[in-house]
PDB file of C-alpha atoms in Angstrom:
ATOM      1  CA  UNK A   1      -0.052   0.352  -0.021  1.00  0.00           C
ATOM      2  CA  UNK A   2       2.878   2.571   0.943  1.00  0.00           C
ATOM      3  CA  UNK A   3       4.024   2.060  -2.813  1.00  0.00           C
ATOM      4  CA  UNK A   4       0.601   2.866  -4.195  1.00  0.00           C
ATOM      5  CA  UNK A   5       1.050   6.583  -2.213  1.00  0.00           C
ATOM      6  CA  UNK A   6       4.520   6.992  -4.296  1.00  0.00           C
ATOM      7  CA  UNK A   7       2.655   6.482  -7.777  1.00  0.00           C
ATOM      8  CA  UNK A   8       2.797   9.753  -9.767  1.00  0.00           C
ATOM      9  CA  UNK A   9      -0.808  10.288 -10.534  1.00  0.00           C
ATOM     10  CA  UNK A  10      -1.535  11.853 -14.372  1.00  0.00           C
ATOM     11  CA  UNK A  11       1.980   9.742 -16.203  1.00  0.00           C
ATOM     12  CA  UNK A  12       1.054   8.000 -19.270  1.00  0.00           C
ATOM     13  CA  UNK A  13      -1.585   5.316 -18.745  1.00  0.00           C
ATOM     14  CA  UNK A  14      -0.770   2.443 -20.419  1.00  0.00           C
ATOM     15  CA  UNK A  15      -2.845  -0.263 -22.210  1.00  0.00           C
ATOM     16  CA  UNK A  16      -5.146  -0.123 -19.642  1.00  0.00           C
ATOM     17  CA  UNK A  17      -6.042   3.297 -20.241  1.00  0.00           C
ATOM     18  CA  UNK A  18      -5.800   4.029 -15.453  1.00  0.00           C
ATOM     19  CA  UNK A  19      -4.805   6.784 -14.602  1.00  0.00           C
ATOM     20  CA  UNK A  20      -2.689   5.816 -11.311  1.00  0.00           C
ATOM     21  CA  UNK A  21      -4.820   8.844 -10.091  1.00  0.00           C
ATOM     22  CA  UNK A  22      -7.921   6.377  -9.339  1.00  0.00           C
ATOM     23  CA  UNK A  23      -5.114   3.474  -8.601  1.00  0.00           C
ATOM     24  CA  UNK A  24      -4.961   5.857  -5.356  1.00  0.00           C
ATOM     25  CA  UNK A  25      -8.117   6.693  -5.034  1.00  0.00           C
ATOM     26  CA  UNK A  26     -10.111   4.067  -4.968  1.00  0.00           C
ATOM     27  CA  UNK A  27      -8.870   2.246  -2.123  1.00  0.00           C
ATOM     28  CA  UNK A  28     -11.228  -0.305  -2.236  1.00  0.00           C
ATOM     29  CA  UNK A  29      -8.719  -2.361  -4.726  1.00  0.00           C
ATOM     30  CA  UNK A  30      -5.702  -1.536  -3.208  1.00  0.00           C
ATOM     31  CA  UNK A  31      -6.306  -5.143  -0.815  1.00  0.00           C
ATOM     32  CA  UNK A  32      -6.926  -6.780  -4.734  1.00  0.00           C
ATOM     33  CA  UNK A  33      -4.130  -5.227  -6.186  1.00  0.00           C
ATOM     34  CA  UNK A  34      -1.733  -6.807  -3.296  1.00  0.00           C
ATOM     35  CA  UNK A  35      -3.200 -10.302  -3.648  1.00  0.00           C
ATOM     36  CA  UNK A  36      -2.640  -9.874  -7.776  1.00  0.00           C
ATOM     37  CA  UNK A  37       1.182  -8.403  -7.001  1.00  0.00           C
ATOM     38  CA  UNK A  38       1.654 -11.239  -4.507  1.00  0.00           C
ATOM     39  CA  UNK A  39       0.107 -14.277  -6.294  1.00  0.00           C
ATOM     40  CA  UNK A  40       2.767 -12.744  -9.360  1.00  0.00           C
ATOM     41  CA  UNK A  41       5.359 -12.751  -7.166  1.00  0.00           C
ATOM     42  CA  UNK A  42       5.490 -14.326  -4.747  1.00  0.00           C
ATOM     43  CA  UNK A  43       3.326 -17.978  -6.139  1.00  0.00           C
ATOM     44  CA  UNK A  44       5.082 -17.433  -9.021  1.00  0.00           C
ATOM     45  CA  UNK A  45       1.457 -17.575 -11.739  1.00  0.00           C
ATOM     46  CA  UNK A  46       2.069 -16.593 -15.053  1.00  0.00           C
ATOM     47  CA  UNK A  47       0.142 -13.050 -15.648  1.00  0.00           C
ATOM     48  CA  UNK A  48      -2.016 -13.583 -18.182  1.00  0.00           C
ATOM     49  CA  UNK A  49      -1.045 -11.431 -21.864  1.00  0.00           C
ATOM     50  CA  UNK A  50      -2.428  -8.229 -21.181  1.00  0.00           C
ATOM     51  CA  UNK A  51       0.063  -7.758 -17.836  1.00  0.00           C
ATOM     52  CA  UNK A  52       2.630  -7.728 -20.511  1.00  0.00           C
ATOM     53  CA  UNK A  53       1.029  -5.171 -23.332  1.00  0.00           C
ATOM     54  CA  UNK A  54       2.468  -1.968 -24.774  1.00  0.00           C
ATOM     55  CA  UNK A  55       1.837   1.137 -26.182  1.00  0.00           C
ATOM     56  CA  UNK A  56       4.515   2.905 -27.784  1.00  0.00           C
ATOM     57  CA  UNK A  57       3.920   6.469 -28.768  1.00  0.00           C
ATOM     58  CA  UNK A  58       5.746   8.154 -30.969  1.00  0.00           C
ATOM     59  CA  UNK A  59       6.643  11.829 -29.578  1.00  0.00           C
ATOM     60  CA  UNK A  60       7.403  14.397 -32.177  1.00  0.00           C
ATOM     61  CA  UNK A  61      10.339  16.819 -32.255  1.00  0.00           C
ATOM     62  CA  UNK A  62      10.769  20.332 -32.460  1.00  0.00           C
ATOM     63  CA  UNK A  63      10.816  19.634 -36.445  1.00  0.00           C
ATOM     64  CA  UNK A  64      10.186  15.877 -37.533  1.00  0.00           C
ATOM     65  CA  UNK A  65      11.278  15.326 -40.998  1.00  0.00           C
ATOM     66  CA  UNK A  66      12.542  11.485 -40.182  1.00  0.00           C
ATOM     67  CA  UNK A  67      12.256   8.697 -37.864  1.00  0.00           C
ATOM     68  CA  UNK A  68      15.300   9.808 -36.007  1.00  0.00           C
ATOM     69  CA  UNK A  69      13.604  12.873 -34.554  1.00  0.00           C
ATOM     70  CA  UNK A  70      10.894  10.876 -32.898  1.00  0.00           C
ATOM     71  CA  UNK A  71      11.352   9.873 -29.648  1.00  0.00           C
ATOM     72  CA  UNK A  72       9.643   6.413 -28.509  1.00  0.00           C
ATOM     73  CA  UNK A  73       8.081   6.733 -25.176  1.00  0.00           C
ATOM     74  CA  UNK A  74       6.673   2.962 -24.271  1.00  0.00           C
ATOM     75  CA  UNK A  75       3.613   2.293 -21.761  1.00  0.00           C
ATOM     76  CA  UNK A  76       3.347  -0.517 -19.443  1.00  0.00           C
ATOM     77  CA  UNK A  77      -0.453  -1.821 -17.818  1.00  0.00           C
ATOM     78  CA  UNK A  78      -0.340  -0.399 -14.095  1.00  0.00           C
ATOM     79  CA  UNK A  79      -0.111  -3.388 -12.606  1.00  0.00           C
ATOM     80  CA  UNK A  80       2.774  -3.883 -14.234  1.00  0.00           C
ATOM     81  CA  UNK A  81       4.648  -1.081 -13.036  1.00  0.00           C
ATOM     82  CA  UNK A  82       3.080  -1.254  -9.692  1.00  0.00           C
ATOM     83  CA  UNK A  83       4.017  -5.081  -9.169  1.00  0.00           C
ATOM     84  CA  UNK A  84       8.167  -4.649 -11.079  1.00  0.00           C
ATOM     85  CA  UNK A  85       7.940  -1.403  -8.001  1.00  0.00           C
ATOM     86  CA  UNK A  86       7.259  -3.715  -5.274  1.00  0.00           C
ATOM     87  CA  UNK A  87       9.417  -6.247  -6.441  1.00  0.00           C
ATOM     88  CA  UNK A  88      12.049  -3.238  -6.985  1.00  0.00           C
ATOM     89  CA  UNK A  89      11.597  -2.294  -3.070  1.00  0.00           C
ATOM     90  CA  UNK A  90      12.179  -5.754  -1.723  1.00  0.00           C
ATOM     91  CA  UNK A  91      15.264  -5.941  -3.423  1.00  0.00           C
ATOM     92  CA  UNK A  92      16.569  -2.107  -1.987  1.00  0.00           C
ATOM     93  CA  UNK A  93      16.716  -3.732   1.078  1.00  0.00           C
ATOM     94  CA  UNK A  94      17.555  -6.635   0.784  1.00  0.00           C
ATOM     95  CA  UNK A  95      21.012  -5.563  -1.224  1.00  0.00           C
ATOM     96  CA  UNK A  96      20.596  -2.178   1.331  1.00  0.00           C
ATOM     97  CA  UNK A  97      20.362  -5.573   5.043  1.00  0.00           C
ATOM     98  CA  UNK A  98      23.937  -6.806   2.633  1.00  0.00           C
ATOM     99  CA  UNK A  99      25.717  -4.099   2.064  1.00  0.00           C
ATOM    100  CA  UNK A 100      26.560  -4.252  -1.852  1.00  0.00           C
ATOM    101  CA  UNK A 101      26.461  -1.375  -3.225  1.00  0.00           C
ATOM    102  CA  UNK A 102      28.889   1.747  -1.471  1.00  0.00           C
ATOM    103  CA  UNK A 103      27.620   4.314   0.310  1.00  0.00           C
ATOM    104  CA  UNK A 104      28.980   7.511  -2.325  1.00  0.00           C
ATOM    105  CA  UNK A 105      26.417   5.509  -4.610  1.00  0.00           C
ATOM    106  CA  UNK A 106      23.428   8.204  -4.022  1.00  0.00           C
ATOM    107  CA  UNK A 107      21.840   7.516  -7.274  1.00  0.00           C
ATOM    108  CA  UNK A 108      21.245   3.996  -6.013  1.00  0.00           C
ATOM    109  CA  UNK A 109      20.002   5.354  -2.439  1.00  0.00           C
ATOM    110  CA  UNK A 110      16.023   4.926  -1.576  1.00  0.00           C
ATOM    111  CA  UNK A 111      14.476   8.551  -0.888  1.00  0.00           C
ATOM    112  CA  UNK A 112      17.835   9.967  -2.577  1.00  0.00           C
ATOM    113  CA  UNK A 113      17.236  12.211  -5.736  1.00  0.00           C
ATOM    114  CA  UNK A 114      21.044  11.723  -7.112  1.00  0.00           C
ATOM    115  CA  UNK A 115      22.331  13.944  -8.774  1.00  0.00           C
ATOM    116  CA  UNK A 116      21.423  17.041  -6.902  1.00  0.00           C
ATOM    117  CA  UNK A 117      22.936  15.445  -3.908  1.00  0.00           C
ATOM    118  CA  UNK A 118      26.185  14.062  -5.738  1.00  0.00           C
ATOM    119  CA  UNK A 119      26.385  18.161  -7.115  1.00  0.00           C
ATOM    120  CA  UNK A 120      26.345  19.271  -3.735  1.00  0.00           C
ATOM    121  CA  UNK A 121      29.002  16.801  -1.986  1.00  0.00           C
ATOM    122  CA  UNK A 122      31.386  17.201  -5.299  1.00  0.00           C
ATOM    123  CA  UNK A 123      31.179  21.263  -4.934  1.00  0.00           C
ATOM    124  CA  UNK A 124      31.848  20.601  -1.125  1.00  0.00           C
ATOM    125  CA  UNK A 125      34.761  18.201  -1.696  1.00  0.00           C
ATOM    126  CA  UNK A 126      36.354  20.268  -3.657  1.00  0.00           C
ATOM    127  CA  UNK A 127      35.910  23.350  -1.857  1.00  0.00           C
ATOM    128  CA  UNK A 128      37.096  21.509   0.729  1.00  0.00           C
ATOM    129  CA  UNK A 129      40.030  20.584  -1.605  1.00  0.00           C
ATOM    130  CA  UNK A 130      41.001  24.169  -2.503  1.00  0.00           C
ATOM    131  CA  UNK A 131      39.573  23.545  -6.006  1.00  0.00           C
ATOM    132  CA  UNK A 132      42.108  21.360  -7.291  1.00  0.00           C
ATOM    133  CA  UNK A 133      39.461  18.484  -7.772  1.00  0.00           C
ATOM    134  CA  UNK A 134      39.266  16.756 -11.271  1.00  0.00           C
ATOM    135  CA  UNK A 135      36.361  15.747 -13.059  1.00  0.00           C
ATOM    136  CA  UNK A 136      35.450  13.648 -15.678  1.00  0.00           C
ATOM    137  CA  UNK A 137      32.376  12.134 -16.822  1.00  0.00           C
ATOM    138  CA  UNK A 138      31.748   8.753 -17.975  1.00  0.00           C
ATOM    139  CA  UNK A 139      28.500   8.620 -20.371  1.00  0.00           C
ATOM    140  CA  UNK A 140      26.818   5.112 -19.401  1.00  0.00           C
ATOM    141  CA  UNK A 141      23.446   5.875 -21.576  1.00  0.00           C
ATOM    142  CA  UNK A 142      23.148   2.610 -23.745  1.00  0.00           C
ATOM    143  CA  UNK A 143      25.519   0.933 -20.461  1.00  0.00           C
ATOM    144  CA  UNK A 144      21.907  -1.279 -20.276  1.00  0.00           C
ATOM    145  CA  UNK A 145      20.791  -2.202 -23.632  1.00  0.00           C
ATOM    146  CA  UNK A 146      24.349  -3.507 -24.015  1.00  0.00           C
ATOM    147  CA  UNK A 147      24.214  -5.887 -21.400  1.00  0.00           C
ATOM    148  CA  UNK A 148      21.644  -9.298 -21.742  1.00  0.00           C
ATOM    149  CA  UNK A 149      18.731  -9.947 -19.280  1.00  0.00           C
ATOM    150  CA  UNK A 150      20.216 -13.238 -19.455  1.00  0.00           C
ATOM    151  CA  UNK A 151      24.114 -11.684 -18.301  1.00  0.00           C
ATOM    152  CA  UNK A 152      21.961  -9.140 -15.382  1.00  0.00           C
ATOM    153  CA  UNK A 153      19.892 -12.313 -14.540  1.00  0.00           C
ATOM    154  CA  UNK A 154      23.009 -14.896 -14.171  1.00  0.00           C
ATOM    155  CA  UNK A 155      24.129 -11.709 -11.932  1.00  0.00           C
ATOM    156  CA  UNK A 156      21.077 -11.199  -9.795  1.00  0.00           C
ATOM    157  CA  UNK A 157      21.416 -15.309  -8.303  1.00  0.00           C
ATOM    158  CA  UNK A 158      25.229 -15.061  -7.715  1.00  0.00           C
ATOM    159  CA  UNK A 159      23.599 -11.656  -5.060  1.00  0.00           C
ATOM    160  CA  UNK A 160      22.025 -14.502  -3.260  1.00  0.00           C
ATOM    161  CA  UNK A 161      17.980 -12.742  -3.621  1.00  0.00           C
ATOM    162  CA  UNK A 162      15.547 -14.244  -3.028  1.00  0.00           C
ATOM    163  CA  UNK A 163      13.747 -16.855  -5.195  1.00  0.00           C
ATOM    164  CA  UNK A 164      11.340 -15.636  -6.062  1.00  0.00           C
ATOM    165  CA  UNK A 165      13.176 -12.601  -7.459  1.00  0.00           C
ATOM    166  CA  UNK A 166      14.783 -14.362  -9.514  1.00  0.00           C
ATOM    167  CA  UNK A 167      11.818 -16.406 -10.827  1.00  0.00           C
ATOM    168  CA  UNK A 168       9.828 -13.313 -11.118  1.00  0.00           C
ATOM    169  CA  UNK A 169      12.791 -11.227 -13.204  1.00  0.00           C
ATOM    170  CA  UNK A 170      13.445 -14.505 -15.497  1.00  0.00           C
ATOM    171  CA  UNK A 171       9.512 -14.203 -16.418  1.00  0.00           C
ATOM    172  CA  UNK A 172       9.257 -10.750 -17.437  1.00  0.00           C
ATOM    173  CA  UNK A 173      12.292 -11.122 -18.994  1.00  0.00           C
ATOM    174  CA  UNK A 174      11.343 -13.671 -21.100  1.00  0.00           C
ATOM    175  CA  UNK A 175       8.282 -11.343 -23.005  1.00  0.00           C
TER     176      UNK A 175
END
């Protein structure tokens, strides 16, 4: 129920055409949503095909003449997004408990925006060192796309997270 509270109200709805605003407001469905998500995750029940269905919108940039002038936005069903948010929340807790990520990785800390905090930390460190520090930026924009799902699953298996998480990830990456 806590995760529902943090859903963005008016982000693009997926194929279910249901905005999160309504999911938040119609509290009578929350228990049923919990049961569905629990069944998918813990009982490893195969969801219906619509769960994985998506809609891709092509948003034109200012001047659009060729295909590269459009920005694709893929919208999944809200149940899919809610389910993956629940799994992510558990994964974050387990990763924090096992101290698998350095405290310096602010972008992965829960409830921290990341970029602003990192920028402020960099400014303070630089000031403390008489502005003598140098910075190098590495663009990893496409790094995730270059790693196969199979490889990611193998890495997650080595983290010894709960088995249901690995099974769920195998399920969603197989679609």
